[in-house]
Short mmCIF file of C-alpha atoms in Angstrom, two decimals:
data_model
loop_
_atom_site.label_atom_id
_atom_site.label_comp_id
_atom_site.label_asym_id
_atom_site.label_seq_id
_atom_site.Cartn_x
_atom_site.Cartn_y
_atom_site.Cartn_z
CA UNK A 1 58.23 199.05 229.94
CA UNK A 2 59.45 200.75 226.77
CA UNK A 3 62.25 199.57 224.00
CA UNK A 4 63.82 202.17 222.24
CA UNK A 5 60.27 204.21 222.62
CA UNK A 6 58.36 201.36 221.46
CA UNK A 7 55.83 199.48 223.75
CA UNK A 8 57.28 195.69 224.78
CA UNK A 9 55.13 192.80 223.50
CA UNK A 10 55.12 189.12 223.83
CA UNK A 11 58.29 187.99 221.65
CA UNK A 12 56.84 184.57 220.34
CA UNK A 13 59.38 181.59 219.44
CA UNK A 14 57.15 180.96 216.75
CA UNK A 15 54.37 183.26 214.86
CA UNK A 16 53.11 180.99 211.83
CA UNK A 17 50.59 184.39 210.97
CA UNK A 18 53.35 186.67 209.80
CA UNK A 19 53.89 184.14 206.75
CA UNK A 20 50.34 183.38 206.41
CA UNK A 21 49.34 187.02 206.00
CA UNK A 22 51.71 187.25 202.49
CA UNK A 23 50.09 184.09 200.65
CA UNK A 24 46.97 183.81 202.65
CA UNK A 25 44.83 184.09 199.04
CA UNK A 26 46.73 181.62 197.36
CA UNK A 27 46.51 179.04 200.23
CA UNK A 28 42.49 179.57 200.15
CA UNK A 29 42.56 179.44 196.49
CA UNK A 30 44.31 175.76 196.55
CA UNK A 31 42.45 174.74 199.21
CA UNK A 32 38.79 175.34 197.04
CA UNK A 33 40.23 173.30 194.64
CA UNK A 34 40.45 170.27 196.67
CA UNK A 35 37.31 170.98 198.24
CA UNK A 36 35.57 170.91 194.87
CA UNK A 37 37.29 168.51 193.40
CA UNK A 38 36.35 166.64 197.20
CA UNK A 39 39.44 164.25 196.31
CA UNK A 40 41.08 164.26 199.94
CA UNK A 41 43.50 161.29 199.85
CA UNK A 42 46.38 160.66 197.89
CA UNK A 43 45.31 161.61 193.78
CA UNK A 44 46.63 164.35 191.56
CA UNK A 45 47.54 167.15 193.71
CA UNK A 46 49.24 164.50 196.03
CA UNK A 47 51.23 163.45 192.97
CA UNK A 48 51.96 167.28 192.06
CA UNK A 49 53.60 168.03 195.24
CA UNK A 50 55.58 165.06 195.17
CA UNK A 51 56.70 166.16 191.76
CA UNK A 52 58.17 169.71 192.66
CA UNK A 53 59.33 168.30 195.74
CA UNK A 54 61.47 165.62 193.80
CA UNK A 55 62.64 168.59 191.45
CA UNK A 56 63.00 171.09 193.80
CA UNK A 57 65.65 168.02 195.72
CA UNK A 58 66.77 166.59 192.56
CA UNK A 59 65.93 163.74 192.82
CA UNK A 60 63.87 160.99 190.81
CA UNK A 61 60.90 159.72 193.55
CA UNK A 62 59.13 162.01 196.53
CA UNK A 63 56.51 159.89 198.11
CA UNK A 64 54.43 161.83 200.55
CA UNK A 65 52.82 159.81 203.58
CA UNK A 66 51.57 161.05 207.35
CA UNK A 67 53.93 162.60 208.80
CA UNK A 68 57.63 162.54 209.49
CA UNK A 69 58.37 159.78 211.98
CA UNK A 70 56.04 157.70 209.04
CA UNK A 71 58.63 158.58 206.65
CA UNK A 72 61.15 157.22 208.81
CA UNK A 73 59.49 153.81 209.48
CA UNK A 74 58.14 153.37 205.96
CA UNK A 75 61.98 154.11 204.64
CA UNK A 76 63.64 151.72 207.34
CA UNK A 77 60.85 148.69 206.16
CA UNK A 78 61.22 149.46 202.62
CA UNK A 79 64.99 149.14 202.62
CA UNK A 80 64.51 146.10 204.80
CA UNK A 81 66.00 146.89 208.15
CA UNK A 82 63.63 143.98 210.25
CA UNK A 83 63.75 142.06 213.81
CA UNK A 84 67.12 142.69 215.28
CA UNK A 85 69.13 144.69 213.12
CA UNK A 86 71.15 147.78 214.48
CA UNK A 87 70.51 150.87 213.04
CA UNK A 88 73.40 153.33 214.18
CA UNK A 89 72.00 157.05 215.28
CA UNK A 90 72.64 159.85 217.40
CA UNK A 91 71.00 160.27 220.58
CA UNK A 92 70.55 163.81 220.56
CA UNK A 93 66.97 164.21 218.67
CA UNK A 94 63.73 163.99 217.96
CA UNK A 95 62.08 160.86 219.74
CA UNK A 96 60.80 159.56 216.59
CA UNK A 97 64.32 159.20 214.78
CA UNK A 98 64.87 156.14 217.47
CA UNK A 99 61.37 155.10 218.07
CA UNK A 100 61.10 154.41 214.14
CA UNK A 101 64.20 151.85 214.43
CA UNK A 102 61.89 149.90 216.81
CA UNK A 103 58.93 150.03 214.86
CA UNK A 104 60.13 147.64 212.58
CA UNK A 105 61.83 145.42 214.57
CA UNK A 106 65.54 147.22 214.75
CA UNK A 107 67.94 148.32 217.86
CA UNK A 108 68.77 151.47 217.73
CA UNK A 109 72.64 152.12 218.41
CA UNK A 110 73.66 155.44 220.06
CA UNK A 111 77.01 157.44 219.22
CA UNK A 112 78.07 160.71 220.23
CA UNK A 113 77.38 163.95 218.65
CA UNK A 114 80.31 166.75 217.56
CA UNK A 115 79.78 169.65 219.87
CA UNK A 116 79.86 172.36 217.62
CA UNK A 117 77.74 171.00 215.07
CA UNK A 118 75.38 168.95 217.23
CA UNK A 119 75.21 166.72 214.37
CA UNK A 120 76.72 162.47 214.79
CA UNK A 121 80.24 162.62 215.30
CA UNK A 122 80.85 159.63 212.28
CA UNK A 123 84.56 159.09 213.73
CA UNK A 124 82.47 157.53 216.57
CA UNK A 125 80.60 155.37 214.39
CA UNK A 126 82.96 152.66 213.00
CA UNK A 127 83.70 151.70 216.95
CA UNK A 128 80.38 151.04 217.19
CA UNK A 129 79.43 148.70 214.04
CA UNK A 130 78.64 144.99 214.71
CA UNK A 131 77.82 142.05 212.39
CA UNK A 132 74.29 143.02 213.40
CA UNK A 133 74.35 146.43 211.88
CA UNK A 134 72.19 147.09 208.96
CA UNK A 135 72.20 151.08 208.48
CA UNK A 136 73.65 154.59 209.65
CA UNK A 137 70.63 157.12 210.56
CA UNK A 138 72.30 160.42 210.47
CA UNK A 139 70.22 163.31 211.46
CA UNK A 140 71.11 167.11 209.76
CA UNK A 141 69.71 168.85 213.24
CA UNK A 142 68.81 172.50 213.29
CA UNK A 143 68.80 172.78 209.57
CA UNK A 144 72.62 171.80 209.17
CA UNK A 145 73.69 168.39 207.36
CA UNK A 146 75.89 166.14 209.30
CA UNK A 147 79.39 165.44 208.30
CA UNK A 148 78.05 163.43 205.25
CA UNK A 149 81.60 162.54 203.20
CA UNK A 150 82.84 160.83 206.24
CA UNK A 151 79.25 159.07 206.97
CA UNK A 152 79.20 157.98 203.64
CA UNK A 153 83.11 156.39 203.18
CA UNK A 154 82.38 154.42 206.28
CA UNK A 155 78.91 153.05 204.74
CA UNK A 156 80.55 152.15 201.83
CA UNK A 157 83.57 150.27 203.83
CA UNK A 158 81.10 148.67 205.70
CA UNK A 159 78.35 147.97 203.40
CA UNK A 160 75.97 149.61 205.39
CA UNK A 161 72.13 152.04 204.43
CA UNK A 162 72.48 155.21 204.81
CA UNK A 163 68.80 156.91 205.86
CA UNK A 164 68.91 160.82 206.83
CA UNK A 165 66.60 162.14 208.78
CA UNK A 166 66.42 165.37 207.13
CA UNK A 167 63.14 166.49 209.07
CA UNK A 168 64.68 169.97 210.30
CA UNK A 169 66.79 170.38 206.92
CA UNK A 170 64.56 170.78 203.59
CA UNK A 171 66.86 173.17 201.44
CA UNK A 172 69.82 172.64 203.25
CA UNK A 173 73.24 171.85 201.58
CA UNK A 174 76.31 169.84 201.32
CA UNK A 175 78.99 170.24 199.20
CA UNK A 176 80.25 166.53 198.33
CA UNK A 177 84.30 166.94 198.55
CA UNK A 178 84.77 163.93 195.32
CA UNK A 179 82.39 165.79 193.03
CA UNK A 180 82.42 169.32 194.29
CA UNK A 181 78.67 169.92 193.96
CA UNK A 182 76.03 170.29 195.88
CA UNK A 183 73.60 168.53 197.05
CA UNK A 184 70.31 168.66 198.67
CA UNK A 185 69.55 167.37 202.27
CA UNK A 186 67.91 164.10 201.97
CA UNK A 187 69.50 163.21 198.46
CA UNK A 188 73.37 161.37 199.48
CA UNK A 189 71.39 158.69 201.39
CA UNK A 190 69.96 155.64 200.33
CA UNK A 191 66.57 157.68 201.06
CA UNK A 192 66.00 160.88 203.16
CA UNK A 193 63.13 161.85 205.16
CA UNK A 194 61.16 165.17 205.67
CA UNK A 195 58.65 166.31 208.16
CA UNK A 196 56.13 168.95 207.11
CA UNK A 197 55.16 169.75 211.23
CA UNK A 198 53.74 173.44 211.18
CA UNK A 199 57.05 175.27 212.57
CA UNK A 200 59.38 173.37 210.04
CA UNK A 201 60.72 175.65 207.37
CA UNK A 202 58.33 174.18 205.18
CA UNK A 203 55.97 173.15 207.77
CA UNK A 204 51.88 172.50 206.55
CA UNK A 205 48.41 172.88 208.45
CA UNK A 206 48.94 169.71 210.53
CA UNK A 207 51.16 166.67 209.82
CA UNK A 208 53.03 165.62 207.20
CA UNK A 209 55.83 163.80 205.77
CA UNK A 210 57.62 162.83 202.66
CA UNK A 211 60.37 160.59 201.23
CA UNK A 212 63.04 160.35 198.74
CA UNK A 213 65.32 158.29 196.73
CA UNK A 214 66.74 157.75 193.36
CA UNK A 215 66.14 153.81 193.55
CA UNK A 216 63.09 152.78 191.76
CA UNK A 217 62.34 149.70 193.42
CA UNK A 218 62.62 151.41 197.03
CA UNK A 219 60.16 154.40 195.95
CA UNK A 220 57.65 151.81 194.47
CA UNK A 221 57.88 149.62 197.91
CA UNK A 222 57.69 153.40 199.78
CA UNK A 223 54.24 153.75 197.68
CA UNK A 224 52.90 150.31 198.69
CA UNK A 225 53.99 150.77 202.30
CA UNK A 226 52.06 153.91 202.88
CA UNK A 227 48.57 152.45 201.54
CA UNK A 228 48.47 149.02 203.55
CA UNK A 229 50.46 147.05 200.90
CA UNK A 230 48.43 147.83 198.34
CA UNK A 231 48.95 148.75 194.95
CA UNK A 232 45.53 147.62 193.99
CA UNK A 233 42.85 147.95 195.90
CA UNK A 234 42.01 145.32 198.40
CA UNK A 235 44.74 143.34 197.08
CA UNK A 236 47.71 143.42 199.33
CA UNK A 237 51.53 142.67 198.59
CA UNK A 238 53.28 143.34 202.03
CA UNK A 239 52.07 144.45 205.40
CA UNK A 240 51.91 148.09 205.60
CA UNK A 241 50.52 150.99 207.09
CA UNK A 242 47.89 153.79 206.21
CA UNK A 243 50.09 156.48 206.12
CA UNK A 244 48.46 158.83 203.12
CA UNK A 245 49.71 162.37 202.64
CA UNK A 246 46.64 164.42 202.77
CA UNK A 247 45.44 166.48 199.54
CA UNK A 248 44.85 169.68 201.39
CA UNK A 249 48.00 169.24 202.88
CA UNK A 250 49.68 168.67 199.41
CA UNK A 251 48.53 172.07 198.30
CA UNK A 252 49.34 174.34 201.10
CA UNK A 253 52.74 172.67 200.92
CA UNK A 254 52.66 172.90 197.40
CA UNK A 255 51.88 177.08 197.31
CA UNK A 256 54.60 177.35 200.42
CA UNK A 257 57.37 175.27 198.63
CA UNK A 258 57.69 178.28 196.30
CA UNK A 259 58.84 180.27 199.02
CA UNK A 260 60.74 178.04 200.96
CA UNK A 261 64.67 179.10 199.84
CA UNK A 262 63.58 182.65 200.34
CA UNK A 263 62.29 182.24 203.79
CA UNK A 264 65.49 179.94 204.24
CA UNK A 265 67.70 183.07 203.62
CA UNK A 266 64.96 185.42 206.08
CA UNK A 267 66.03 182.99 208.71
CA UNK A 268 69.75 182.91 207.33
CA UNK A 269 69.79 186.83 207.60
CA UNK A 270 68.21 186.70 211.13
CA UNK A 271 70.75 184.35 212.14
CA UNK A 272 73.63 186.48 211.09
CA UNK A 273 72.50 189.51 212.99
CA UNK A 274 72.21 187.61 215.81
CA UNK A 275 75.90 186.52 215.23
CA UNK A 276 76.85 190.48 214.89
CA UNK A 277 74.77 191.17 218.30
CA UNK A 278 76.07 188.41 220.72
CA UNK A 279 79.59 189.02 219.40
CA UNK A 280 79.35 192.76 220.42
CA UNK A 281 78.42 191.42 223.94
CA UNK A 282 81.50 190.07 225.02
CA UNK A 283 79.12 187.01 225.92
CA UNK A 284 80.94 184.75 223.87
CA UNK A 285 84.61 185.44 224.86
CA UNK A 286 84.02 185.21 228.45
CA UNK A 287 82.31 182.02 227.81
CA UNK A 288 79.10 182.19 228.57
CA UNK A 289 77.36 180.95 225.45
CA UNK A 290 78.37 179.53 222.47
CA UNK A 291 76.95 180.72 218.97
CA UNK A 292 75.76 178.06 216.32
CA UNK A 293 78.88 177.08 214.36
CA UNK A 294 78.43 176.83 210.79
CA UNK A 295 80.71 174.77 208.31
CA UNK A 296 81.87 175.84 204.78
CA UNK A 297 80.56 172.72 202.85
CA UNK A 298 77.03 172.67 204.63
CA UNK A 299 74.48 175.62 203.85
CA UNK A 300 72.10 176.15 207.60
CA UNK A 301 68.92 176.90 206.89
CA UNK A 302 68.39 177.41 210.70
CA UNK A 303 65.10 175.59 211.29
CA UNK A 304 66.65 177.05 215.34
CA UNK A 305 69.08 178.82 216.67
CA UNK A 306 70.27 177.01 219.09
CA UNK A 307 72.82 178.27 221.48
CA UNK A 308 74.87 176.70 224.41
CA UNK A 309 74.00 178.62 227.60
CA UNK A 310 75.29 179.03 231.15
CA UNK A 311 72.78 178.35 233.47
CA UNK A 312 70.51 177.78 230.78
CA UNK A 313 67.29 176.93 232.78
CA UNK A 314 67.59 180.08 234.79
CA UNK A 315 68.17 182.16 231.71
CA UNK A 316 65.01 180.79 230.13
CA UNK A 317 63.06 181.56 233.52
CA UNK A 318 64.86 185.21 233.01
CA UNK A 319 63.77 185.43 229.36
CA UNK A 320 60.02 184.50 230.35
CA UNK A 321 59.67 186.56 232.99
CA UNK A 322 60.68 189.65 229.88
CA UNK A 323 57.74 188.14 227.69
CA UNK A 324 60.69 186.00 225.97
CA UNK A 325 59.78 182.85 224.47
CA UNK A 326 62.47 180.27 223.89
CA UNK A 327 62.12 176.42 223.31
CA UNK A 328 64.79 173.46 225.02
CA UNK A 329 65.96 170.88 222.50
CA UNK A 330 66.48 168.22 223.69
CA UNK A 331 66.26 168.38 227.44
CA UNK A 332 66.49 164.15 227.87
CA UNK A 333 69.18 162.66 225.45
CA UNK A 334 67.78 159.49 223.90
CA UNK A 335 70.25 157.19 225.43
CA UNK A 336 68.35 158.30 228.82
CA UNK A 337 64.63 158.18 227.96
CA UNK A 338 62.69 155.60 230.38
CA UNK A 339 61.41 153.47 227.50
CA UNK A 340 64.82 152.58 226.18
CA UNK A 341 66.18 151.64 229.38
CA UNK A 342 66.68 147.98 228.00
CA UNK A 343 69.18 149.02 226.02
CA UNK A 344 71.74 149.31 228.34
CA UNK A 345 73.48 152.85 228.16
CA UNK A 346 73.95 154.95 231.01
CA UNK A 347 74.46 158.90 232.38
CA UNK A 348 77.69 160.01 231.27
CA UNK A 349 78.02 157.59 228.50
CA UNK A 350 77.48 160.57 225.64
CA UNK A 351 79.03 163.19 227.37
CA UNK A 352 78.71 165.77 224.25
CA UNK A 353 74.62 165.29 223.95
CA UNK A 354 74.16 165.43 227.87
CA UNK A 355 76.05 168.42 228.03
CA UNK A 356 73.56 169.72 224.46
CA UNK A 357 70.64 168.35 226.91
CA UNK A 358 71.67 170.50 229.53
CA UNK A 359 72.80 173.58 227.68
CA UNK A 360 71.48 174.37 224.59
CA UNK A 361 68.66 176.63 224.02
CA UNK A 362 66.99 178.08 220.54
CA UNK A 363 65.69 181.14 220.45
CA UNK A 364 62.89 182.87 217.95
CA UNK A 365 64.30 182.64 213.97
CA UNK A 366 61.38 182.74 212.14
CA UNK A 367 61.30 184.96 208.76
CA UNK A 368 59.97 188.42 209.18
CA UNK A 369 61.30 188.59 213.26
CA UNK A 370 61.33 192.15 213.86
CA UNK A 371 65.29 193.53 213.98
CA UNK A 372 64.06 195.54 217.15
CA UNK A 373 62.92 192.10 218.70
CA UNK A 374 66.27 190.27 217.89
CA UNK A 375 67.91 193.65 219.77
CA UNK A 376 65.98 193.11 223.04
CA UNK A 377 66.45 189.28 223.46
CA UNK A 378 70.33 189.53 223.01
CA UNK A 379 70.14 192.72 225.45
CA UNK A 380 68.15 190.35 227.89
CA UNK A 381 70.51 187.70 227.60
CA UNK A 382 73.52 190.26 228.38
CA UNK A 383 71.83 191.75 230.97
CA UNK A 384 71.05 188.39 232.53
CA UNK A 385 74.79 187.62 232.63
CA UNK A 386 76.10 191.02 233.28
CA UNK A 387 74.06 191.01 236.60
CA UNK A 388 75.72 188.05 238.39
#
């Protein structure tokens, strides 16, 4: 098959090489450093990273650990969420943004998402505050900040944390309506966590994670946490985990963080021509999918592009069988997962992320996607519809 004369390849969702190829000297150049310096754990170039990372957010502590689902756990301990609190979240995520609730001790509390944004709906949060509840765990999903003026009035009414899971959203914005400035995902919390996973804007060469906060006392329990409870060697002040940032994975971060805001706007741009190419369809006016909305006081750094499809699962088969790869997120809400059964919700009980489960579908948005590539996935998509 041919596309506008040119042969049709295998359209990845993700192709990590592209972006690799433009700093791959720079990434073996940091890497020999740690090898020589054969300091692999934690140390200076740990402490560097953190450093531009806690610049780069504007903030006053980064603490690096394993990986993003440790950054959640080690910021719900170290702000002291413990056996039986409820921890208010969204359903409609990652695993790890509810599993971390239980792994020190908490309930998590499901409420609804908005669905345009995909993002906690916080008008549905106050309904569902107890005397039990400890902390709101907003997630910014996609690489667009929740609704974080209204998250944070309510925490304040109700004397309540406030922990973002900013795993998809390194970069992103929100404009904060009181001040008028921006800030940095992560940074309007009591803490905010980041994954560095591979495919993540900023992603590294395994797993990853990092933490931050302005509060002094919560970064220096965030740095015990991560090394067993230990600030001293063999001497332990709390129970904690091993959850130590990796120095090899510090550096590659460290050389890629440079680039991150301009590989944010690659992904921007891609996003906006897929905007300009679905709304010459007529796909979205006779309803058949729904475009990511984006909201003037929140910047998307589209870690996806996530649309709402018709028949979603047979326009993925559709898609594959062109050489198209997409990705589902999330095809099981939380509130339905086997393992948190015990907690009592049912099937129709968050209509909004069930119909999200069902519907929505990301396609490829990584920087330097071919225009001609971005053309012949929105044709598919049209032709797919057009058909029936």
């Amino acid at each position: 098959k041919k596309w506008k004369g040119e042969e049709v390849v295998k359209i990845d969702f993700v192709d990590l090489k592209a972006q690799f190829g433009e700093i791959r000297e720079e990434i073996f150049k940091a890497i020999e450093g740690v090898i020589d310096s054969q300091h692999f754990i934690l140390g200076p170039r740990v402490e560097e990273f953190e450093y531009n990372v806690a610049a780069y957010c504007q903030v006053k502590h980064a603490v690096g650990c394993a990986s993003g689902t440790d950054a959640l756990i080690i910021s719900l301990a170290a702000t002291g969420i413990g056996e039986g609190d409820e921890v208010i979240t969204t359903p409609f995520t990652f695993f790890s943004t509810a599993s971390s609730i239980t792994k020190v001790g908490g309930k998590p509390v499901f409420v609804d998402i908005e669905p345009a944004s995909f993002n906690i709906d916080p008008y549905r949060i106050e309904r569902a505050v107890t005397s039990r509840t400890k902390a709101v765990l907003p997630v910014h999903l996609f690489g667009q900040m929740a609704d974080m003026d209204a998250i944070l009035e309510i925490a304040k009414r109700r004397d309540l944390l406030v922990i973002e899971d900013a795993a998809q959203a390194l970069g992103s914005k929100y404009l904060v309506e009181k001040s008028g400035n921006w800030k940095k995902a992560g940074t309007l919390g009591t803490a905010g966590c980041f994954s560095f996973f591979p495919t993540k804007n900023l992603g590294g060469f395994g797993d990853g994670g990092m933490m931050v906060t302005d509060d002094d006392l919560l970064a220096g329990k965030m740095k015990l946490l991560r090394v067993h409870g230990s600030a001293k060697k063999y001497f332990h002040k709390m129970i904690g985990w091993n959850s130590r940032l990796d120095a090899i994975q510090a550096v590659v971060l460290d050389v890629k963080l440079k680039y991150l805001d301009r590989w944010s706007r690659e992904r921007r741009e891609n996003a906006d021509r897929y905007d300009a190419l679905f709304r010459q369809t007529g796909l979205i006016e006779d309803g058949f999918i729904t475009i990511p909305a984006r909201f003037q006081k929140s910047s998307h750094i589209f870690n996806q592009y996530t649309l709402m499809a018709k028949e979603r699962d047979q326009l993925r088969d559709h898609l594959g069988s062109k050489k198209i790869s997409t990705e589902i997120y999330y095809p099981i809400p939380l509130h339905l997962q086997e393992c948190f059964k015990y907690l009592g919700y049912r099937e129709n009980d968050f209509p909004n992320s069930e119909r999200a489960a069902h519907e929505a579908l990301s396609l490829p948005i990584y920087p330097r996607l071919p225009v001609q590539s971005q053309e012949m996935i929105v044709e598919t998509i049209s032709g797919f519809y057009r058909k029936k």
